[in-house]
PDB file of C-alpha atoms in Angstrom:
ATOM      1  CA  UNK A   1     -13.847  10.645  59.398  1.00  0.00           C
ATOM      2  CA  UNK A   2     -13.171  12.831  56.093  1.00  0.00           C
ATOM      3  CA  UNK A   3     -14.067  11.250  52.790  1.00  0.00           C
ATOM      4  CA  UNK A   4     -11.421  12.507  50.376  1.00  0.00           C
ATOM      5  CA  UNK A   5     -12.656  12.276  46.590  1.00  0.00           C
ATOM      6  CA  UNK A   6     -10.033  11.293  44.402  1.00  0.00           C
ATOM      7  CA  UNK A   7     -10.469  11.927  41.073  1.00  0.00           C
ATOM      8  CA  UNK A   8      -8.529  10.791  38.006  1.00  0.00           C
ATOM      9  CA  UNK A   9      -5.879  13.384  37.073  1.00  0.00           C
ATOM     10  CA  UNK A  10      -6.314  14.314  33.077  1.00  0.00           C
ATOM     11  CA  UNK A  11      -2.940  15.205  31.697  1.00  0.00           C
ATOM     12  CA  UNK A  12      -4.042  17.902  28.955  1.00  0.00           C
ATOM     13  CA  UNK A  13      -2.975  17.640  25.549  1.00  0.00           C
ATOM     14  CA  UNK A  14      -0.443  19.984  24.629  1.00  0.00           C
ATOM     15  CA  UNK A  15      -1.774  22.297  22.134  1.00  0.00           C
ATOM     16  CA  UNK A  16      -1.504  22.552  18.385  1.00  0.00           C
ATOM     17  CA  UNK A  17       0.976  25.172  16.921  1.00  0.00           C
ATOM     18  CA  UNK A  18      -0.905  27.012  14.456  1.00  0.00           C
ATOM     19  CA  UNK A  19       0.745  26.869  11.056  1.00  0.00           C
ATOM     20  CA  UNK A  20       2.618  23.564  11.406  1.00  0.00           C
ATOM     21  CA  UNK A  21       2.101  21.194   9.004  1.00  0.00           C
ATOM     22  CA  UNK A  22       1.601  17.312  10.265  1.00  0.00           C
ATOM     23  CA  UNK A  23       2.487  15.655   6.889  1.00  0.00           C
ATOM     24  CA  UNK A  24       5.982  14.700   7.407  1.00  0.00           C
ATOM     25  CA  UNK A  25       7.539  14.713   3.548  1.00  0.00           C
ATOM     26  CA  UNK A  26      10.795  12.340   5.130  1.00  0.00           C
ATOM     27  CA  UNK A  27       8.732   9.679   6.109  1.00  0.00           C
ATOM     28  CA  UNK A  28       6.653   9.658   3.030  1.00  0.00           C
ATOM     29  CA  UNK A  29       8.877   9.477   0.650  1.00  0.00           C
ATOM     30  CA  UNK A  30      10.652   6.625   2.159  1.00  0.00           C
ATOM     31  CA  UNK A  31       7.171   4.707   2.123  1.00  0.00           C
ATOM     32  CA  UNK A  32       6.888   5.425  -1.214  1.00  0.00           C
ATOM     33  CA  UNK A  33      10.233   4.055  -2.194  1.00  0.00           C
ATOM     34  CA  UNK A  34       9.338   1.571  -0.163  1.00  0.00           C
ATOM     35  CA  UNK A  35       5.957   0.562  -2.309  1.00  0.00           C
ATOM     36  CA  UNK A  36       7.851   1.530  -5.305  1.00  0.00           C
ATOM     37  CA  UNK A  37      10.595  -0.859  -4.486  1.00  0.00           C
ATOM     38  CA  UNK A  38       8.500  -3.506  -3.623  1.00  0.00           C
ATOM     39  CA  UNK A  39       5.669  -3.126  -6.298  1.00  0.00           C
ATOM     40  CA  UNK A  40       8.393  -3.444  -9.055  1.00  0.00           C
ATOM     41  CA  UNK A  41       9.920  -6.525  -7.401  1.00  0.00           C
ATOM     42  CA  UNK A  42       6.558  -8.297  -7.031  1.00  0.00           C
ATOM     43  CA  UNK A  43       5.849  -7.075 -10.993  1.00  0.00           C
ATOM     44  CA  UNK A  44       9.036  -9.117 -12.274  1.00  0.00           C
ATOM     45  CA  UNK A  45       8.702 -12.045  -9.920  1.00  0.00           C
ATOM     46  CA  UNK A  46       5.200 -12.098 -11.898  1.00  0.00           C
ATOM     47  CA  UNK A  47       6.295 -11.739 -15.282  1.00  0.00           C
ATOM     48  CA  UNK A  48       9.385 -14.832 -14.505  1.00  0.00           C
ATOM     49  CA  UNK A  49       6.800 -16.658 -13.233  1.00  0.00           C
ATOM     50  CA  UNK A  50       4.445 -16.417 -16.771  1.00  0.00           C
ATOM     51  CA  UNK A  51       1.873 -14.244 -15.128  1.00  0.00           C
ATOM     52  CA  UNK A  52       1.749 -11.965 -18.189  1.00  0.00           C
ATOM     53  CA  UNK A  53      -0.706 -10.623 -19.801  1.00  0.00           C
ATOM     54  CA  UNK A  54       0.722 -11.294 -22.881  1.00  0.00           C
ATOM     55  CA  UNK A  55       0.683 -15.140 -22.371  1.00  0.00           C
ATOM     56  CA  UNK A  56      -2.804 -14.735 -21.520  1.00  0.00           C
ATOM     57  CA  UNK A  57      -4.645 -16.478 -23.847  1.00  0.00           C
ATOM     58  CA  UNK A  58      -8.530 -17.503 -23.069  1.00  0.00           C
ATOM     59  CA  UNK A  59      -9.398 -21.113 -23.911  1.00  0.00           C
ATOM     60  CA  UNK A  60     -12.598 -22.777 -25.670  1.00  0.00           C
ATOM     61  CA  UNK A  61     -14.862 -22.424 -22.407  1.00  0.00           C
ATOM     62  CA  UNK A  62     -13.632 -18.604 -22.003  1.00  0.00           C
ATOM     63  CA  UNK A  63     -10.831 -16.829 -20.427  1.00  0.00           C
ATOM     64  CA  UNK A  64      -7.619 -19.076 -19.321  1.00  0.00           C
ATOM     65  CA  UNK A  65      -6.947 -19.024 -15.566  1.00  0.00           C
ATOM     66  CA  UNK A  66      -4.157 -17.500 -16.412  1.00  0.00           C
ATOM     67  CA  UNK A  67      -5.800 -14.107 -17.191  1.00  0.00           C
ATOM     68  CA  UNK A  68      -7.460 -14.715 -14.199  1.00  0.00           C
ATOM     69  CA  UNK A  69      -3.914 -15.254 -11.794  1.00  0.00           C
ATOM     70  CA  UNK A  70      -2.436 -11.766 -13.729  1.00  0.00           C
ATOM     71  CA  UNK A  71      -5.725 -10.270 -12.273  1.00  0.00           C
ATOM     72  CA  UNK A  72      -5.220 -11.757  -8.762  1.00  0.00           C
ATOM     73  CA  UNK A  73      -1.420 -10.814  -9.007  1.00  0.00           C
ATOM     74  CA  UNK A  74      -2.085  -7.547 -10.078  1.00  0.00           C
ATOM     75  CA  UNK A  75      -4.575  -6.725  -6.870  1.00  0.00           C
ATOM     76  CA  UNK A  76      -1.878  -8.607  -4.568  1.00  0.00           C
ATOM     77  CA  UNK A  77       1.295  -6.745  -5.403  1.00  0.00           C
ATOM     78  CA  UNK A  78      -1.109  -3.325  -5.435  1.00  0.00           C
ATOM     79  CA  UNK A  79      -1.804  -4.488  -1.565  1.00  0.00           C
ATOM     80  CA  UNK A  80       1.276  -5.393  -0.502  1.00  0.00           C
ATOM     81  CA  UNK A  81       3.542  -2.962  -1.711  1.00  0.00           C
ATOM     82  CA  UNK A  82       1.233  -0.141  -0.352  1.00  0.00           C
ATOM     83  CA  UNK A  83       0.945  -1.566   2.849  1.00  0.00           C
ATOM     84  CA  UNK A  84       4.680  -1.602   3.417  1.00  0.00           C
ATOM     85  CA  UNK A  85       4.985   1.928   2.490  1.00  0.00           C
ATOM     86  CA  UNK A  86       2.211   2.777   5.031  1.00  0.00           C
ATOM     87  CA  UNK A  87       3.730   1.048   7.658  1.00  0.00           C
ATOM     88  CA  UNK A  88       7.129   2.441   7.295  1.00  0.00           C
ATOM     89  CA  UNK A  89       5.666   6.209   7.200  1.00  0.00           C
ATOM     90  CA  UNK A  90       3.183   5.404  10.081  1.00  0.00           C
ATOM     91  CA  UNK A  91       6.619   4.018  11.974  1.00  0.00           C
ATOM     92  CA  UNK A  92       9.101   6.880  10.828  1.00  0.00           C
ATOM     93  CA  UNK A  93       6.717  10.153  11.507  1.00  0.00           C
ATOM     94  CA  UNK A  94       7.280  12.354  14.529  1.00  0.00           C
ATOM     95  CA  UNK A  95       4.685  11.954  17.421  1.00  0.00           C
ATOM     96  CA  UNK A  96       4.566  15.494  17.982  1.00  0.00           C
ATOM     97  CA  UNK A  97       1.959  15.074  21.331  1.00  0.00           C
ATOM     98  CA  UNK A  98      -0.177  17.775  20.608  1.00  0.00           C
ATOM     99  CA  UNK A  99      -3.276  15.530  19.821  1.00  0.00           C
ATOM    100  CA  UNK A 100      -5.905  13.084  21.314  1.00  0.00           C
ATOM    101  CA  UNK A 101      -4.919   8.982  20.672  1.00  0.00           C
ATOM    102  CA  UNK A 102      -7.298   9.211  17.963  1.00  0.00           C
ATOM    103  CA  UNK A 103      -6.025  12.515  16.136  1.00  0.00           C
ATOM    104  CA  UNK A 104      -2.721  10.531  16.216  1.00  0.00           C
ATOM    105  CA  UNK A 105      -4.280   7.329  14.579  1.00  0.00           C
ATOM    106  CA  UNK A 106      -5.674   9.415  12.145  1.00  0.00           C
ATOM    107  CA  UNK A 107      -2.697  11.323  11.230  1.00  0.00           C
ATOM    108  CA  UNK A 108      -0.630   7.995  11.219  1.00  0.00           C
ATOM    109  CA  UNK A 109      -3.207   6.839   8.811  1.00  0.00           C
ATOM    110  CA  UNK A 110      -3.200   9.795   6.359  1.00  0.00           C
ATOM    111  CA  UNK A 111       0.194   9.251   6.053  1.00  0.00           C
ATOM    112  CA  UNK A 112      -0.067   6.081   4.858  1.00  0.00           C
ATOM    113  CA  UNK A 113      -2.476   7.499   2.356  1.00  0.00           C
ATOM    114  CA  UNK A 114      -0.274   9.526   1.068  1.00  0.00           C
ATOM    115  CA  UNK A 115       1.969   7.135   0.345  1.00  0.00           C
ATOM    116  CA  UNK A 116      -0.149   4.994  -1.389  1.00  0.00           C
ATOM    117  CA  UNK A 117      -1.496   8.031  -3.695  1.00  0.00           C
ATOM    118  CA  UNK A 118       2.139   9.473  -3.929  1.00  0.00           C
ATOM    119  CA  UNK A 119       3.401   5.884  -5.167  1.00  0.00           C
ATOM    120  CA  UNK A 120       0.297   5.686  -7.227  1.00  0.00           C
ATOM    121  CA  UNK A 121       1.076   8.342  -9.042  1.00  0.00           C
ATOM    122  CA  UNK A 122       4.850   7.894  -9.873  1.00  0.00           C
ATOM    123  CA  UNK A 123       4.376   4.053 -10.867  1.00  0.00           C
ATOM    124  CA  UNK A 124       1.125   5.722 -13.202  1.00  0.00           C
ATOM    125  CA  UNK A 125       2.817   8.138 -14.813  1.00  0.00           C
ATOM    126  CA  UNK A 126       6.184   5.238 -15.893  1.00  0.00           C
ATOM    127  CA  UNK A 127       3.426   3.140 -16.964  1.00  0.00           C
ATOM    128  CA  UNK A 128       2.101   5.640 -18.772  1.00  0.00           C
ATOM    129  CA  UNK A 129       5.650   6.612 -20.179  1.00  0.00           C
ATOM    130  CA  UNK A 130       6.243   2.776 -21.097  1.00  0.00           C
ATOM    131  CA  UNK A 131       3.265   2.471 -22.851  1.00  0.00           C
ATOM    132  CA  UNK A 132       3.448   5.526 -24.774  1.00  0.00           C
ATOM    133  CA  UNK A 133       7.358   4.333 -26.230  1.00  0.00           C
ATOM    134  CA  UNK A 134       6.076   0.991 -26.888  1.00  0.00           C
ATOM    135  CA  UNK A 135       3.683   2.444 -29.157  1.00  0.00           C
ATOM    136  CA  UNK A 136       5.670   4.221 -30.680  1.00  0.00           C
ATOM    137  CA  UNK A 137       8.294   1.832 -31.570  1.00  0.00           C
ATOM    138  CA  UNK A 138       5.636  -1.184 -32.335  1.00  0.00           C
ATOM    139  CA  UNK A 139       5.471  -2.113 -36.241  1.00  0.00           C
ATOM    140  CA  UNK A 140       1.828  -1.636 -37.993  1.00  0.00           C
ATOM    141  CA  UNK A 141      -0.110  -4.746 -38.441  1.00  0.00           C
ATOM    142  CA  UNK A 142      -0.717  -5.714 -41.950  1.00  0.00           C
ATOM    143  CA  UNK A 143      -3.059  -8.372 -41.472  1.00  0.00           C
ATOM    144  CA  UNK A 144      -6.641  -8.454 -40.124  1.00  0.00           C
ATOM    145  CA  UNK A 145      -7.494  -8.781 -36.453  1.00  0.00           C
ATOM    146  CA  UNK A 146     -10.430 -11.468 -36.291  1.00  0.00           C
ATOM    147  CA  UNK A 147     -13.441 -11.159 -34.330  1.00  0.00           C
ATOM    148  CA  UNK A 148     -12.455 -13.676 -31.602  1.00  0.00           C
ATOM    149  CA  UNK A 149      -8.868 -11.896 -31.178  1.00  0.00           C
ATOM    150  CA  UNK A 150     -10.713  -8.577 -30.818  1.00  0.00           C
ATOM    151  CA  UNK A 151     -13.249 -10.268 -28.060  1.00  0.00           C
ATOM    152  CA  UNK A 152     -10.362 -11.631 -26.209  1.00  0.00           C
ATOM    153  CA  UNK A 153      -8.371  -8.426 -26.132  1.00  0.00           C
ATOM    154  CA  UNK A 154     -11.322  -6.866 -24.827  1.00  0.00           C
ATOM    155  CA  UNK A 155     -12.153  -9.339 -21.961  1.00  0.00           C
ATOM    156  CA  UNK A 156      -8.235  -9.049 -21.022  1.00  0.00           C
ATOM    157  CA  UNK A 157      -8.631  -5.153 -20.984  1.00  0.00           C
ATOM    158  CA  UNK A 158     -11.547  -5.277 -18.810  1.00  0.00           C
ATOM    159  CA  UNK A 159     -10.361  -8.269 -16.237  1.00  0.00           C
ATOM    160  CA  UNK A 160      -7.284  -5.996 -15.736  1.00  0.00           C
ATOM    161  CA  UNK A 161      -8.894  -2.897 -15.474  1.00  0.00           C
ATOM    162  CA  UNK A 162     -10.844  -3.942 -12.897  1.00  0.00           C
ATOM    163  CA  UNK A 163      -8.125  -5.718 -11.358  1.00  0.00           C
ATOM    164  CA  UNK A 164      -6.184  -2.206 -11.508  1.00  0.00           C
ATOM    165  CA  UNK A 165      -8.928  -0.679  -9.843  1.00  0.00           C
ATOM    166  CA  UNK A 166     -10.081  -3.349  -7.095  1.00  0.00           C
ATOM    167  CA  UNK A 167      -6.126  -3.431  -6.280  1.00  0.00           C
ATOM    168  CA  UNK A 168      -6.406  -0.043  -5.504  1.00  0.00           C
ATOM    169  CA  UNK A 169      -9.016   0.146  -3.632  1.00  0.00           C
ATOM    170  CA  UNK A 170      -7.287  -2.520  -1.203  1.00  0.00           C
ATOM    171  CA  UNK A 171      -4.098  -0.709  -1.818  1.00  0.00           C
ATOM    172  CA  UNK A 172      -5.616   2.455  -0.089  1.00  0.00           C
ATOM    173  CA  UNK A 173      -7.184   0.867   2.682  1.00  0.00           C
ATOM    174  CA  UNK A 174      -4.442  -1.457   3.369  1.00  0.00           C
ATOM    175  CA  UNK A 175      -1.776   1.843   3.755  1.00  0.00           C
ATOM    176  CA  UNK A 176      -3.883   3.450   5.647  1.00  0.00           C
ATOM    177  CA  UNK A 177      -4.174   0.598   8.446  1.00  0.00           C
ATOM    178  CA  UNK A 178      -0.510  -0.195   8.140  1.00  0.00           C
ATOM    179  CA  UNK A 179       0.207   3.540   8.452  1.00  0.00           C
ATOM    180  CA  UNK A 180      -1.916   3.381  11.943  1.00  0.00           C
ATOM    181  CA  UNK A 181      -0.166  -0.106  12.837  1.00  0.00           C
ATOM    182  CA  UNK A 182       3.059   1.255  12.363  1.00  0.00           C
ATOM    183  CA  UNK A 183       2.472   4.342  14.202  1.00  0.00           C
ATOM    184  CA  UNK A 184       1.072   2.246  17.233  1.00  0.00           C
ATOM    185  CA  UNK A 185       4.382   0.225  17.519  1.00  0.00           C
ATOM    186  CA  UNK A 186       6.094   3.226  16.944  1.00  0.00           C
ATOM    187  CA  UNK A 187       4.546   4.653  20.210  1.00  0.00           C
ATOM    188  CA  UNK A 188       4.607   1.321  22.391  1.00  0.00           C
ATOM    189  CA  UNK A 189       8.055   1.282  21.398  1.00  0.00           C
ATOM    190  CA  UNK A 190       7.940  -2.114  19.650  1.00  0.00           C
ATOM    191  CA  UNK A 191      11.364  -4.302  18.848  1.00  0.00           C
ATOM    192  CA  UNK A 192      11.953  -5.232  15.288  1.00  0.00           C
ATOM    193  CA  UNK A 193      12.773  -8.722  16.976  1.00  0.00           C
ATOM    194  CA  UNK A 194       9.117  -9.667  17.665  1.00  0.00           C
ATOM    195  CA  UNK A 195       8.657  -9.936  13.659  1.00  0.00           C
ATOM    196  CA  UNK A 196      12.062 -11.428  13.283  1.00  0.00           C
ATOM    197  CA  UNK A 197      12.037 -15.669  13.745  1.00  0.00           C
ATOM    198  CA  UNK A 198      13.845 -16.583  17.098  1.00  0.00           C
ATOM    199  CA  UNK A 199      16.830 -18.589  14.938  1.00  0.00           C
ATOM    200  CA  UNK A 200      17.318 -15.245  12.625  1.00  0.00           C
ATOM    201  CA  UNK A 201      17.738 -12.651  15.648  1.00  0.00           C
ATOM    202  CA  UNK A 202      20.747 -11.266  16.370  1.00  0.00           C
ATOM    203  CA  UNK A 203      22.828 -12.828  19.172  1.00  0.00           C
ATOM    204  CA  UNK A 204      24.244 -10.396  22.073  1.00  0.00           C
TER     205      UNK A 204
END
């Protein structure tokens, strides 16, 4: 009797086309409205419910917990905003099939990236732009600032800066994973009703 040897058959990849770029623009700048969108919503749900920075005010045994919710707020919309942008670029690019599983994870990840530094930048530079009219337009103070005013503007400044910066931190890594989520479903071809409650789907 013959033994036959059967081994696995490899399907090769197909190969790269030199000069094509893999960053698709379409996709990313729909994330990034996306985050945009989303980050400014999150920002005025804040501010209506008090979580301002200007009602911030520390108590007698140190800073209020409200500074400390704006702070927590601040890192949360940075997060969640970003990782809905991710997702929808990781979901919306082109699986052009020229790469390994994991070259395609890590291309649906960059994109997220991208998105989150894209949307970084844009909501930055308003901010910026705010900021610099603001000051412009503000009246000069005639009296003194005391010593306690000037130590709680400075803990404010620095709870929120390194809110601003922990939020972004999160912010990148949670676009990047949503970016690789979203490409994942995009490739098992997953429905839209499995994160849509049973009594909200549509009927047929």
């Amino acid at each position: 009797m013959t033994e036959q040897n059967h081994s696995p058959v490899t399907t090769p990849a197909t190969p790269a086309v030199p000069g094509v770029s893999y960053l698709e623009w379409g996709a990313i700048f729909g994330g990034a409205a996306v985050a945009g969108a989303l980050a400014s919503v999150l920002s005025q749900f804040g501010a209506g419910i008090g979580l301002a920075a200007s009602d911030a005010m520390p108590g007698e045994d140190g800073l209020s917990w409200a500074l400390f919710l704006i702070g927590l707020w601040l890192v949360l919309v940075a997060f969640a905003s970003a990782s809905a942008g991710g997702y929808v670029a990781g979901r919306m690019r082109s699986h052009f099939g020229d790469g390994t599983p994991d070259e395609s994870e890590f291309r649906d990840g960059i994109h997220g990236i991208v998105v989150w530094a894209l949307s970084t930048l844009v909501l930055g530079a308003g901010a910026a732009l705010i900021s610099a009219l603001s000051s412009l337009g503000a009246a000069p103070s005639g009296g003194e600032v005391s010593e306690e005013m000037m130590q709680m503007m400075h803990n404010a400044s620095v709870i929120t800066a390194f809110a601003s910066a922990a939020g972004a931190v999160l912010a990148a890594a949670g676009a990047w994973f949503a970016g690789v989520a979203g490409g994942k479903h995009r490739d098992e071809g997953l429905s839209i009703h499995s994160f849509v409650p049973a009594a909200l789907r549509r009927k047929a």
